[in-house]
mmCIF file of C-alpha atoms and ligand atoms in Angstrom:
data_model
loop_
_atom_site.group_PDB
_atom_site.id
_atom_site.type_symbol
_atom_site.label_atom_id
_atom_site.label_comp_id
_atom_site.label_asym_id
_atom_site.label_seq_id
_atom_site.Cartn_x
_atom_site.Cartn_y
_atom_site.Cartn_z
ATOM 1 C CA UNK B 1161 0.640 10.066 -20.005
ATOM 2 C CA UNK B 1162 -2.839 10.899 -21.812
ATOM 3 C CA UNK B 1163 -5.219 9.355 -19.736
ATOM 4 C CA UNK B 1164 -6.618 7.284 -22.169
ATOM 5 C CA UNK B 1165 -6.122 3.724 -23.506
ATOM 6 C CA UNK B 1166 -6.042 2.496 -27.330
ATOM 7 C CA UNK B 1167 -8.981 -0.244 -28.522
ATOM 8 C CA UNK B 1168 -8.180 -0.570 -31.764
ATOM 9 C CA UNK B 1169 -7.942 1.114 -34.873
ATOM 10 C CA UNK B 1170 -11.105 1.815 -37.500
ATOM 11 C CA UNK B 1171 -10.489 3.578 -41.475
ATOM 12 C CA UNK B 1172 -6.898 4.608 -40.152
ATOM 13 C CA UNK B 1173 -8.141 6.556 -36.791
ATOM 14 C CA UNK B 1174 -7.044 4.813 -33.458
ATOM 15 C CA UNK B 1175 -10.051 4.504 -30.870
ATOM 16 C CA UNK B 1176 -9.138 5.683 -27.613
ATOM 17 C CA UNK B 1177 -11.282 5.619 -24.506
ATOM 18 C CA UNK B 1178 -10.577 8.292 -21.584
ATOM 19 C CA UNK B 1179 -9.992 6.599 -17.979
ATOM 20 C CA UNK B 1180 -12.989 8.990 -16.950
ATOM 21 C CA UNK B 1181 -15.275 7.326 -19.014
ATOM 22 C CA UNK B 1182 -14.400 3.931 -17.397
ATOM 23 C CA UNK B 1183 -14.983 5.240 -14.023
ATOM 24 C CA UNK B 1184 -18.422 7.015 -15.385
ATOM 25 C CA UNK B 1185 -19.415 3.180 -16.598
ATOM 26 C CA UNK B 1186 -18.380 1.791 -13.159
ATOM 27 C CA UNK B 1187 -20.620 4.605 -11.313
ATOM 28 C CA UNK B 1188 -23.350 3.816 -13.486
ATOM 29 C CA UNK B 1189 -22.710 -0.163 -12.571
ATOM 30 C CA UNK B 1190 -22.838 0.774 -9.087
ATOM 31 C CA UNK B 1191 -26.024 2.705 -9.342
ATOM 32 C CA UNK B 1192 -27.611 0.178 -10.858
ATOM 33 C CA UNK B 1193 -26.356 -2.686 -8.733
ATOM 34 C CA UNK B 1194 -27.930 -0.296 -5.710
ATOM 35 C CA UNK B 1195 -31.517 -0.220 -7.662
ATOM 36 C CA UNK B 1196 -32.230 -3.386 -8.810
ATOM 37 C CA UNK B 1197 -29.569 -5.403 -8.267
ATOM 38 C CA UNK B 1198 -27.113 -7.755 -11.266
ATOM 39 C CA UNK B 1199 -29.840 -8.113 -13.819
ATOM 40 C CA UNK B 1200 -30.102 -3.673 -13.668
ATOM 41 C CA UNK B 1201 -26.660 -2.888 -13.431
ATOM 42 C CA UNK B 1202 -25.872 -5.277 -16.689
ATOM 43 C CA UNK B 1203 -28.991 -3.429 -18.494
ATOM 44 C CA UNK B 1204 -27.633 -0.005 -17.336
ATOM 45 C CA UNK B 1205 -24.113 -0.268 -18.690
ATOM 46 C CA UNK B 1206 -24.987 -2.351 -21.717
ATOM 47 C CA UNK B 1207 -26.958 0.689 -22.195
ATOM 48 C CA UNK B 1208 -24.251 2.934 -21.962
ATOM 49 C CA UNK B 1209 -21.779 0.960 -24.209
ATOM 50 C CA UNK B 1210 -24.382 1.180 -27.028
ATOM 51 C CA UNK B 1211 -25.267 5.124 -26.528
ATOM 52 C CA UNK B 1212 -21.106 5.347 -26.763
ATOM 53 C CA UNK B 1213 -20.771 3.134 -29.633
ATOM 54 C CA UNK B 1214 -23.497 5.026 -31.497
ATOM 55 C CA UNK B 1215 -20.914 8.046 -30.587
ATOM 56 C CA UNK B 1216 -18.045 6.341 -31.821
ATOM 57 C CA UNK B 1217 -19.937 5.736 -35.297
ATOM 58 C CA UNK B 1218 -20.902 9.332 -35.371
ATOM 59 C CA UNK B 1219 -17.304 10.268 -34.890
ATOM 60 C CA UNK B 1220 -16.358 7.846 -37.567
ATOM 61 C CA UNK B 1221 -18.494 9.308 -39.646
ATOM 62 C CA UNK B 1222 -16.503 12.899 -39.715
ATOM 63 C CA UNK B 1223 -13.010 10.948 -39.933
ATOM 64 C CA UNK B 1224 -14.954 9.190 -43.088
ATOM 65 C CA UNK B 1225 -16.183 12.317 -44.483
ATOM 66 C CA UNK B 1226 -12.872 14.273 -43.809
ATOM 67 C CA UNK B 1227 -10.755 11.328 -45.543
ATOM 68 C CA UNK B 1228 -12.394 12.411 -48.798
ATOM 69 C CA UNK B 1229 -10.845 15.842 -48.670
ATOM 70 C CA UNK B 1230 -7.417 14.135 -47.696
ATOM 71 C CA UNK B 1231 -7.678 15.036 -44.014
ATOM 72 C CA UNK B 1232 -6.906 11.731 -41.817
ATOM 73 C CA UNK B 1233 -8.264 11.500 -38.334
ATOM 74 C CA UNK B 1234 -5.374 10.085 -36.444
ATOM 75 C CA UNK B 1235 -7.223 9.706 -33.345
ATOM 76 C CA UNK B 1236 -10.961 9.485 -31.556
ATOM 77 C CA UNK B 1237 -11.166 9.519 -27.887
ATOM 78 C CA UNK B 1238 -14.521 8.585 -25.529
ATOM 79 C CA UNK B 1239 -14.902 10.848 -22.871
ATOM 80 C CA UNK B 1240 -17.814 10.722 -20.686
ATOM 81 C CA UNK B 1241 -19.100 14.079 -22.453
ATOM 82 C CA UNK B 1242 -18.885 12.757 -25.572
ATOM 83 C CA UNK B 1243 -16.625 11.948 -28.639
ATOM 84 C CA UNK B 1244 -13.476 13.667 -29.801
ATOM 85 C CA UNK B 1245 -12.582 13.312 -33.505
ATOM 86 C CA UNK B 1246 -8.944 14.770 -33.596
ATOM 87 C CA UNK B 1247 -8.603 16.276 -37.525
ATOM 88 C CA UNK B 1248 -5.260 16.504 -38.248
ATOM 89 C CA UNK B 1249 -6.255 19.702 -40.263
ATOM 90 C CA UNK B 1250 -9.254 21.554 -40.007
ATOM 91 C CA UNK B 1251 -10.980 22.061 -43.473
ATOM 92 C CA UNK B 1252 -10.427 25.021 -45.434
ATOM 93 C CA UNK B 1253 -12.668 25.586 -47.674
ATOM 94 C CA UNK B 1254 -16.451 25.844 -46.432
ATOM 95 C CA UNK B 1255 -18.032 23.679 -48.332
ATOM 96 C CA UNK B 1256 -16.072 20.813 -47.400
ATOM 97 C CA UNK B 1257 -16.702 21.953 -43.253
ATOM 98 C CA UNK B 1258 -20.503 21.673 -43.857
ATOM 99 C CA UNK B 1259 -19.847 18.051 -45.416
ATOM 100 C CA UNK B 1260 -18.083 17.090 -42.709
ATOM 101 C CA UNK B 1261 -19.634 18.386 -39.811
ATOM 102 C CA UNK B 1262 -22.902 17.182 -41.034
ATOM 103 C CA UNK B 1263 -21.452 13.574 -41.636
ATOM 104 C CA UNK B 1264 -21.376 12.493 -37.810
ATOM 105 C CA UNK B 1265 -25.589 13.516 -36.955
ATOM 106 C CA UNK B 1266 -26.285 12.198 -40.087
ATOM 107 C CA UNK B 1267 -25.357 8.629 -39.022
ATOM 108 C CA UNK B 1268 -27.346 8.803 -36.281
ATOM 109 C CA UNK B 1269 -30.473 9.821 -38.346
ATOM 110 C CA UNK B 1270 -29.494 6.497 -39.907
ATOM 111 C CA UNK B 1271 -29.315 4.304 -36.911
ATOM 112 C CA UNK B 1272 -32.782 6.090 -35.399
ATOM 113 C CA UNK B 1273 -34.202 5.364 -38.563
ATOM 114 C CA UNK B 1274 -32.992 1.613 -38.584
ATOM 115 C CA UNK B 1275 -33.997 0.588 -35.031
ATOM 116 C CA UNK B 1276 -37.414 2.291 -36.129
ATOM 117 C CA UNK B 1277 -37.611 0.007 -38.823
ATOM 118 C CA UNK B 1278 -37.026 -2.794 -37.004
ATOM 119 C CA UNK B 1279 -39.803 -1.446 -34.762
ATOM 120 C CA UNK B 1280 -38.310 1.005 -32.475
ATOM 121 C CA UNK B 1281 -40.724 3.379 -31.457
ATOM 122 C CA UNK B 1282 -39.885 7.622 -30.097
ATOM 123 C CA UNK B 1283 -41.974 9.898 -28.433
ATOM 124 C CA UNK B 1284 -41.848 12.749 -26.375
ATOM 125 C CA UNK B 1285 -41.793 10.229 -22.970
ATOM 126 C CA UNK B 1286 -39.121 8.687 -24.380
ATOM 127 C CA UNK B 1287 -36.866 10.927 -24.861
ATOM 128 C CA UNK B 1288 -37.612 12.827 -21.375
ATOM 129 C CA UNK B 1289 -36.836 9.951 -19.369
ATOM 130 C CA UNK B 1290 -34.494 7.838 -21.270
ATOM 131 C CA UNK B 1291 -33.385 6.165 -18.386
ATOM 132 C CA UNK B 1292 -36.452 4.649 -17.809
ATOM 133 C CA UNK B 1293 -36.591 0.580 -17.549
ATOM 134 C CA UNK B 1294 -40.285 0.440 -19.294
ATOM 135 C CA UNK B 1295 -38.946 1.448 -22.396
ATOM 136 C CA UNK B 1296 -37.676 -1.608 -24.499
ATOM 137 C CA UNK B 1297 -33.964 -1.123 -25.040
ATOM 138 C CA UNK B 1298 -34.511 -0.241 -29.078
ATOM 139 C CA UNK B 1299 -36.769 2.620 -27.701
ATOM 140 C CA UNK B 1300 -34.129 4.416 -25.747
ATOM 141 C CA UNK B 1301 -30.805 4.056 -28.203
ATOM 142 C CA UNK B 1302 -33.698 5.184 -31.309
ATOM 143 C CA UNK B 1303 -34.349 7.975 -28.433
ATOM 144 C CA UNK B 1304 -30.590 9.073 -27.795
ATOM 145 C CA UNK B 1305 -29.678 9.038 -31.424
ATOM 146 C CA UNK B 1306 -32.671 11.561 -32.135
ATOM 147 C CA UNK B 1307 -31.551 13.495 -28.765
ATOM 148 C CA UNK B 1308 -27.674 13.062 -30.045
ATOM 149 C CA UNK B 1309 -28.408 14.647 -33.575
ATOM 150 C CA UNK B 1310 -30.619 17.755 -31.910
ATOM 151 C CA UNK B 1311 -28.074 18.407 -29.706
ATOM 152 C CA UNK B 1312 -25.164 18.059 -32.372
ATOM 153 C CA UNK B 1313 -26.962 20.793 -34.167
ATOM 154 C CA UNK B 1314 -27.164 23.739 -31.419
ATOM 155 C CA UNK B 1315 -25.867 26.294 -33.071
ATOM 156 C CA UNK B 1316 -22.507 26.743 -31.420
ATOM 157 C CA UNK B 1317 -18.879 25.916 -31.123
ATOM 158 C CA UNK B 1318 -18.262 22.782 -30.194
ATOM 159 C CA UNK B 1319 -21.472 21.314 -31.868
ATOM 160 C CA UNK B 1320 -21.679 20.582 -35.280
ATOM 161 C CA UNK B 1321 -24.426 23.536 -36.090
ATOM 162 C CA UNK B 1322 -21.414 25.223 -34.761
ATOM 163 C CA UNK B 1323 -19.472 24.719 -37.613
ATOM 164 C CA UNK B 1324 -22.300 24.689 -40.114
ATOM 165 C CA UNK B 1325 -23.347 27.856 -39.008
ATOM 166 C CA UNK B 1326 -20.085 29.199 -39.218
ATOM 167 C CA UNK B 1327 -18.839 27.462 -42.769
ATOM 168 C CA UNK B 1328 -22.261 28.658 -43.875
ATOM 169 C CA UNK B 1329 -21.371 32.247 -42.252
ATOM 170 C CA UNK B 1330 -17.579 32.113 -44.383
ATOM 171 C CA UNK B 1331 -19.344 31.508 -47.859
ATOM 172 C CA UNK B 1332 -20.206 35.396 -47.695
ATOM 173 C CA UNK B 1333 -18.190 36.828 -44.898
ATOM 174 C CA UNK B 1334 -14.688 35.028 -45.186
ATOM 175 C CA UNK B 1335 -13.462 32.395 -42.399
ATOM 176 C CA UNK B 1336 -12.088 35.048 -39.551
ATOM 177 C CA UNK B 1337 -15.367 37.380 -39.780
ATOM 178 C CA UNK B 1338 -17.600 34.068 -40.000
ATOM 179 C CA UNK B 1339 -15.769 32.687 -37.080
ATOM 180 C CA UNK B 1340 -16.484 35.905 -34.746
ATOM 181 C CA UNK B 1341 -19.953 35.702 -35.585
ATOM 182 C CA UNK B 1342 -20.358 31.603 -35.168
ATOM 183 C CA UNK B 1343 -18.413 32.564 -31.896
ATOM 184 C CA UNK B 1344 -20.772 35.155 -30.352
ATOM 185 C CA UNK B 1345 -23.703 33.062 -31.467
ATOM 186 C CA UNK B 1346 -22.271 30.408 -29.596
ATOM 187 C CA UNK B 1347 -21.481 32.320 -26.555
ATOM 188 C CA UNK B 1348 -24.723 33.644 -26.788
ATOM 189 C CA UNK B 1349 -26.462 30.244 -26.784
ATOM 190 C CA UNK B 1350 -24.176 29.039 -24.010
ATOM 191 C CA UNK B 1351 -25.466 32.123 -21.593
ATOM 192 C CA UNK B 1352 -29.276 31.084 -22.357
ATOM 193 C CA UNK B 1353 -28.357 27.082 -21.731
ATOM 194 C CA UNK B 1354 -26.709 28.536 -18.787
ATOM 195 C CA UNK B 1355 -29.427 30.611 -17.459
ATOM 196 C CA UNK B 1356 -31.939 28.261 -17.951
ATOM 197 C CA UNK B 1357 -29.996 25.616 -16.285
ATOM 198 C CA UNK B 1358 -29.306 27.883 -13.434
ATOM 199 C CA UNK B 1359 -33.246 28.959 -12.799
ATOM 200 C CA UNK B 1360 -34.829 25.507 -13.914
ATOM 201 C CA UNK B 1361 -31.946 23.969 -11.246
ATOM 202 C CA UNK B 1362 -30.249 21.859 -14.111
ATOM 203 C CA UNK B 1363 -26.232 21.993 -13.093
ATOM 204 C CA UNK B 1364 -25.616 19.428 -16.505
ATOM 205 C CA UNK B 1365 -27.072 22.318 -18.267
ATOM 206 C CA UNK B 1366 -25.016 24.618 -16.681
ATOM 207 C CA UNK B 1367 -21.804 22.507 -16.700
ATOM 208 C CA UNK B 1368 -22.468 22.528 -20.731
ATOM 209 C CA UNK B 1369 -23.617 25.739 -21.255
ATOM 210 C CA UNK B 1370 -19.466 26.909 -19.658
ATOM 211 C CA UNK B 1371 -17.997 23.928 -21.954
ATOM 212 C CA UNK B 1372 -19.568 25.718 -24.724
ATOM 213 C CA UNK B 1373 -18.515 28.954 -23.898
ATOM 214 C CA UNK B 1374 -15.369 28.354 -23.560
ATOM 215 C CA UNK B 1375 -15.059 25.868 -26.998
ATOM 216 C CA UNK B 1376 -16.535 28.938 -28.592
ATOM 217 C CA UNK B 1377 -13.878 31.341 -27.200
ATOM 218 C CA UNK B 1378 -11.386 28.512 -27.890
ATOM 219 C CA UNK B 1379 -12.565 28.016 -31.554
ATOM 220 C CA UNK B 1380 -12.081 31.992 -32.282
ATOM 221 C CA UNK B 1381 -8.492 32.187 -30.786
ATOM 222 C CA UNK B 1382 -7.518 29.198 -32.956
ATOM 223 C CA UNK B 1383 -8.589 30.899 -36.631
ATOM 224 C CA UNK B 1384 -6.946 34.180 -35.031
ATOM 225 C CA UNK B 1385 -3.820 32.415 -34.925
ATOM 226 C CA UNK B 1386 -4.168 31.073 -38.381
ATOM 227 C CA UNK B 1387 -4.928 34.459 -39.729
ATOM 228 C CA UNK B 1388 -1.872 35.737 -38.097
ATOM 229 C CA UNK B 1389 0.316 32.950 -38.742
ATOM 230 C CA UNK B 1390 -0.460 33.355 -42.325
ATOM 231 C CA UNK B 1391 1.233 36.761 -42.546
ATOM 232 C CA UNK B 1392 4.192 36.290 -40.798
ATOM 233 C CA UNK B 1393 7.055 34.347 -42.210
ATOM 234 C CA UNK B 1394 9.189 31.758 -40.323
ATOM 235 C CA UNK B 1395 12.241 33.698 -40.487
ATOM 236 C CA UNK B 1396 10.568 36.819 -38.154
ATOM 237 C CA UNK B 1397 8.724 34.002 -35.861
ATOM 238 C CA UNK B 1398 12.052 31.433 -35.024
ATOM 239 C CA UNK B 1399 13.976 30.703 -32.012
ATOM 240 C CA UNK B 1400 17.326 31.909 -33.945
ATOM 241 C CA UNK B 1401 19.545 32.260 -30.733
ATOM 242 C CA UNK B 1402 20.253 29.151 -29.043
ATOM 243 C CA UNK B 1403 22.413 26.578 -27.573
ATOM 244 C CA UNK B 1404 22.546 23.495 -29.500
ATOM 245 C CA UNK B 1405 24.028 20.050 -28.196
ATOM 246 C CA UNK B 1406 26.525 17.929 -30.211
ATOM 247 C CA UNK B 1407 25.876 14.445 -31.401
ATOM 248 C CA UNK B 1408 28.366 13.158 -29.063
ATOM 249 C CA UNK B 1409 26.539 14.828 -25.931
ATOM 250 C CA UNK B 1410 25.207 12.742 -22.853
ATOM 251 C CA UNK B 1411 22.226 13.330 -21.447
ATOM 252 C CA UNK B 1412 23.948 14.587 -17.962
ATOM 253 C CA UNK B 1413 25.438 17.262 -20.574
ATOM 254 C CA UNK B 1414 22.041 18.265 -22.130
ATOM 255 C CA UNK B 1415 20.763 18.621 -18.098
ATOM 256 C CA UNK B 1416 23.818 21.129 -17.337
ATOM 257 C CA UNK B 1417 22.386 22.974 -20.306
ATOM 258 C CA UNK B 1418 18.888 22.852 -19.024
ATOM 259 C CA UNK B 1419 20.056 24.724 -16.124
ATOM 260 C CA UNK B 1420 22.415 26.566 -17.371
ATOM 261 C CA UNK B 1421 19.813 28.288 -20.217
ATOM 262 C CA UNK B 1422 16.056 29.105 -19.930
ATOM 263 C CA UNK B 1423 15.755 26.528 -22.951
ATOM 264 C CA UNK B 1424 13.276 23.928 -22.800
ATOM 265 C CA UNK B 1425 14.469 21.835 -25.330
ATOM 266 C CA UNK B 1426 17.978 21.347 -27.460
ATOM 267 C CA UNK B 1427 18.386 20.891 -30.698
ATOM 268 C CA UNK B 1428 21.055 18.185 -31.638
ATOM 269 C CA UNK B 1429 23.590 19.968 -34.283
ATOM 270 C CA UNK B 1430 26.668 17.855 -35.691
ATOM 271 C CA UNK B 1431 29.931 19.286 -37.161
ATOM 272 C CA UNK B 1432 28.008 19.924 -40.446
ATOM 273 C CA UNK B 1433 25.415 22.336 -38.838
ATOM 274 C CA UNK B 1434 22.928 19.973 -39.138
ATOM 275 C CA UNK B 1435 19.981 19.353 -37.159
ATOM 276 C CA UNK B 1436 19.740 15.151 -36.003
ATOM 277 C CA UNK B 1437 17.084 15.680 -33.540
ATOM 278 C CA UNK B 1438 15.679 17.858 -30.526
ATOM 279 C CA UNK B 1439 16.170 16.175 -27.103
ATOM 280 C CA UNK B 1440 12.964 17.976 -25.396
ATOM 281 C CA UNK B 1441 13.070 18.329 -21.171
ATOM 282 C CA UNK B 1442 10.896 15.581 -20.803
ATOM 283 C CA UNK B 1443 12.768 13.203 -22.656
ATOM 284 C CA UNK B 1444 15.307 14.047 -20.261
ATOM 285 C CA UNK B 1445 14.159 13.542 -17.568
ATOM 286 C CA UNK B 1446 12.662 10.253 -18.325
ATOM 287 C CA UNK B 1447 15.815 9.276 -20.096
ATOM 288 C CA UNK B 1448 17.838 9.904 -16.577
ATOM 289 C CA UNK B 1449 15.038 8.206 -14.922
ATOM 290 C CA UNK B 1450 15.274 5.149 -17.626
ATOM 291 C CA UNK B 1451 18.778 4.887 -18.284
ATOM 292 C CA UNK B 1452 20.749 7.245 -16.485
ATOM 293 C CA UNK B 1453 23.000 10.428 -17.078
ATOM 294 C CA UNK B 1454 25.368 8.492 -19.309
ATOM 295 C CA UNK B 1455 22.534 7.551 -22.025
ATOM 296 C CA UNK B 1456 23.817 9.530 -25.257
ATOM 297 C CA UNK B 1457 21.701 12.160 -26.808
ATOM 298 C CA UNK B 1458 20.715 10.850 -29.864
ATOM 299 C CA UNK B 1459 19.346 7.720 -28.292
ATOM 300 C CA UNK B 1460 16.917 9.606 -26.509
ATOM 301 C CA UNK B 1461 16.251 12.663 -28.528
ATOM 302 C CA UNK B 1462 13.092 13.128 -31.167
ATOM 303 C CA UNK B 1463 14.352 12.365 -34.836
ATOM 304 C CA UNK B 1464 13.028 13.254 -38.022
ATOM 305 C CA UNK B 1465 12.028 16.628 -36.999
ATOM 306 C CA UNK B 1466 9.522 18.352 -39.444
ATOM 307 C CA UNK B 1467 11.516 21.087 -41.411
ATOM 308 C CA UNK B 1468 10.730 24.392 -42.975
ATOM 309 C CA UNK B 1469 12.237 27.348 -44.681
ATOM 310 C CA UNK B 1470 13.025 30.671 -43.343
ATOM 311 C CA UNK B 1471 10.719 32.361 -45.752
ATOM 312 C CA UNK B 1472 7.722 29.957 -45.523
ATOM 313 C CA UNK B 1473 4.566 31.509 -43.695
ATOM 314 C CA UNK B 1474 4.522 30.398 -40.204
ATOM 315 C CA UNK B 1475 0.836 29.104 -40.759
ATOM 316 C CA UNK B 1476 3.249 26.204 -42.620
ATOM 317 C CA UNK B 1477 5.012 25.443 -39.337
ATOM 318 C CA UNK B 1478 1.809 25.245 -37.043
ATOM 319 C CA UNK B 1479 0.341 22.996 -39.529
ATOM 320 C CA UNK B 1480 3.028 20.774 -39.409
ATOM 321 C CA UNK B 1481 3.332 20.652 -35.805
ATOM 322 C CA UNK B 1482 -0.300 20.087 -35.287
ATOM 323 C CA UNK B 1483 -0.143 17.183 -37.753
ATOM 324 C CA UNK B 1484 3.151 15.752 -36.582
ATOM 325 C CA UNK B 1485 2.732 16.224 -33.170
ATOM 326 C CA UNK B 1486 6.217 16.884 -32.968
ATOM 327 C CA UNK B 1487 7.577 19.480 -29.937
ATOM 328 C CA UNK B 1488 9.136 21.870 -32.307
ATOM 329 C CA UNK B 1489 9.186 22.245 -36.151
ATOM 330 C CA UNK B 1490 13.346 22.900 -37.895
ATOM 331 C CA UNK B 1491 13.938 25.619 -39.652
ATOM 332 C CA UNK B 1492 16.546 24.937 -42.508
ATOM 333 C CA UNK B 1493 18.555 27.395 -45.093
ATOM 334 C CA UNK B 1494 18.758 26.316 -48.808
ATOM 335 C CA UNK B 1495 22.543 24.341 -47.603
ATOM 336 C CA UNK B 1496 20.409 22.805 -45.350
ATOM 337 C CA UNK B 1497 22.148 23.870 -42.245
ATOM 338 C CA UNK B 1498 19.980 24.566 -39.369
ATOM 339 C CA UNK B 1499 19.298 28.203 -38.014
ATOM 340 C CA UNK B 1500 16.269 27.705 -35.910
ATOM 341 C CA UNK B 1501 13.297 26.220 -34.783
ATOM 342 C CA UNK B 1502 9.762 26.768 -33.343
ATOM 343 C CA UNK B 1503 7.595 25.910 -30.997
ATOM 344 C CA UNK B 1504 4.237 25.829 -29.451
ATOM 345 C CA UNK B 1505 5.488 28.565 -26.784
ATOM 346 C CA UNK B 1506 7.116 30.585 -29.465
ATOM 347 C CA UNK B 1507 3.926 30.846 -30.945
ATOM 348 C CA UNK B 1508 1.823 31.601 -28.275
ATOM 349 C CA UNK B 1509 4.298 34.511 -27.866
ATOM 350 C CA UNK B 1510 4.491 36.050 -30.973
ATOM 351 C CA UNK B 1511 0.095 36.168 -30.643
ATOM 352 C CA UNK B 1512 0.500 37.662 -27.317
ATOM 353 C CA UNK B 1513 2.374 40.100 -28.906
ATOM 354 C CA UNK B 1514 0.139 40.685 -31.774
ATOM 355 C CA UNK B 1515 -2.875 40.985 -30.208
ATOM 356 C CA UNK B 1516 -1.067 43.784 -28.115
ATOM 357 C CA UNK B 1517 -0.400 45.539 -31.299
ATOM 358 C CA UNK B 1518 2.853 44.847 -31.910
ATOM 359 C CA UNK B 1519 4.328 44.574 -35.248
ATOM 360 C CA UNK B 1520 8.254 43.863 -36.088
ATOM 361 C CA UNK B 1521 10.381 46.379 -37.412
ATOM 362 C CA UNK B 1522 10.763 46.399 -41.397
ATOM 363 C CA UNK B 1523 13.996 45.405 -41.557
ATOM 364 C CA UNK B 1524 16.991 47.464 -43.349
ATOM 365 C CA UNK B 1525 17.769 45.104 -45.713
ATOM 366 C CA UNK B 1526 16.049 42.491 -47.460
ATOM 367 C CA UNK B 1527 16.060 39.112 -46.175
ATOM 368 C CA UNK B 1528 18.499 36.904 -47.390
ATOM 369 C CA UNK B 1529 16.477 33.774 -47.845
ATOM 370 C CA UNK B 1530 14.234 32.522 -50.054
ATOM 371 C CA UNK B 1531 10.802 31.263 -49.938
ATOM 372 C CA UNK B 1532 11.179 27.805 -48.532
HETATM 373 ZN ZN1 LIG N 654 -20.079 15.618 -34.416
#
């Protein structure tokens, strides 16, 4: 369950909206109902529906930007903090991360600029008290676009001038050395937003100055993993000892596994050695919930697992499994017969591991697969 429901779908990316956000436009209903009864509470959340749809066109305008490098957005979701493009890749190269993370402020510059030309007017009032019934409608949203584009272009992870600074930072430096730098400006921003907030009394300041800090600490981790995952091959990264399930299993058989191994999930092997499908624990479960211990694995099991070779770089299987969103990606030998898999948990592992130093032993002989 994600907590969010689907409104429809816009260039190829499904809009979702978070429940939060519902219950944020109900509060703000409420508020208004209290304060000037029907007439303020419609005003107030019509309000709110345009500041969020001027969001949603900011965030369209990344997925837009993004689809001309080949990088679909599968999904955008409102929360009440904002708008969450999902990438299913993040760019590579820098120029094409400035492009895109200056695509979403810039179409606010355009809608500011339109509602000014149809006679919108901003200043300074405005935009300190943008809640404020004297200003016309057009005023405010002209108001929140400019505030929506200065804010977009703080310097820091997860802002936009986040990833300028840092794609600007990677032209010289390279992406991992650009990244700690865009990182500690980031979490350096976030402790002045937060001290401000703290002595001025501002607790949204402060509640965004630890969202930042932690999206910047986020943001570093991530490329860390990426750098890591791009020098260690599949083969030295896999889940190669494990108990598989046949095609013929019941569920009620994959549960006496469950318990009977520390394995979260099963991969579905048939007399060939190979891989149908993984039956993950929460399939499971819902599956014995659903249909009961009888239902047969490979009605309830994930199919068309992604697949990789043993000698691919495991940067290949995160990338898969971030754009798939599939529980585990297959690992296959040139026969095609399965020897392993991984997943999110393997990964997290294997950093654990290498940020403690740790580095596998060269092995005796060479490895006897090739580059998949
Ligand atoms: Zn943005």
């Amino acid at each position: 369950m994600s907590w969010s429901i689907p409104l429809g779908r816009v260039f190829g990316s499904e809009i979702r909206i978070h429940l939060t956000f519902l219950i944020l436009l109900a509060w703000i209903g409420a508020v208004g109902y209290a304060e000037g009864g029907a007439s303020a509470a419609l005003d107030s959340v019509a309000f709110v529906v345009a500041v969020f749809a001027c969001v949603t066109l900011h965030e369209l305008g990344h997925a837009v930007a993004a689809r001309r490098y080949g990088i679909a957005t599968p999904d955008i979701t409102l929360l009440p903090i904002g708008g969450l493009a999902r990438l299913a890749r993040m760019p590579e190269k820098p120029t094409e991360e400035i492009v895109i993370a200056l695509a979403g402020p810039l179409v606010n510059v355009v809608i500011a600029a339109v509602l000014m030309i149809f006679g919108a007017g901003i200043d300074t009032t405005t935009l300190s008290s943008l809640e404020q019934p004297q200003f016309s409608f057009a005023d405010r949203l002209a108001a929140v676009n400019v505030v929506l584009v200065l804010f977009n272009l703080i310097p820091a992870f997860p802002m936009d001038g986040g990833r300028v600074l840092r794609a600007a930072l990677a032209l010289k430096l390279g992406r991992r050395r650009a990244t700690d730098i865009a990182a500690q400006i980031g979490q350096a921003t976030a402790f002045a937003f937060g001290a401000y907030g703290l002595f001025s009394g501002n607790a949204i300041l402060v509640f965004i100055a630890i969202f930042v800090y932690l999206a910047a600490s986020a943001e570093a981790g991530q490329v860390g993993l990426m750098e890591q995952a791009r020098r260690v091959r599949v083969v030295d990264a896999m889940v190669s000892r494990f108990e598989a399930l046949p095609p013929t299993a019941s569920v009620d058989d994959a549960a006496e596994a469950l318990i009977r191994t520390t394995q979260r999930e099963f991969p579905v092997v048939d007399g060939a050695g190979h891989l149908r499908g993984l039956l993950t624990r929460d399939a499971m479960i819902h599956a014995l919930k659903a249909s009961g211990a009888a239902t047969p694995v490979v009605e309830v099991m994930t199919k068309d697992m992604p697949v990789v070779g043993p000698g691919a770089f495991l940067e290949a299987a995160v990338r898969l499994m971030q754009e798939t969103s599939a529980p585990a990606v297959a690992v296959a030998g040139v026969d095609g017969r399965f020897i392993g898999y991984v997943t999110q948990e393997n990964i997290s592992e294997l950093m654990m591991l290498g940020a403690a130093d740790w580095q596998r032993r060269p092995k005796a002989a060479p490895s006897p697969w090739g580059r998949g």
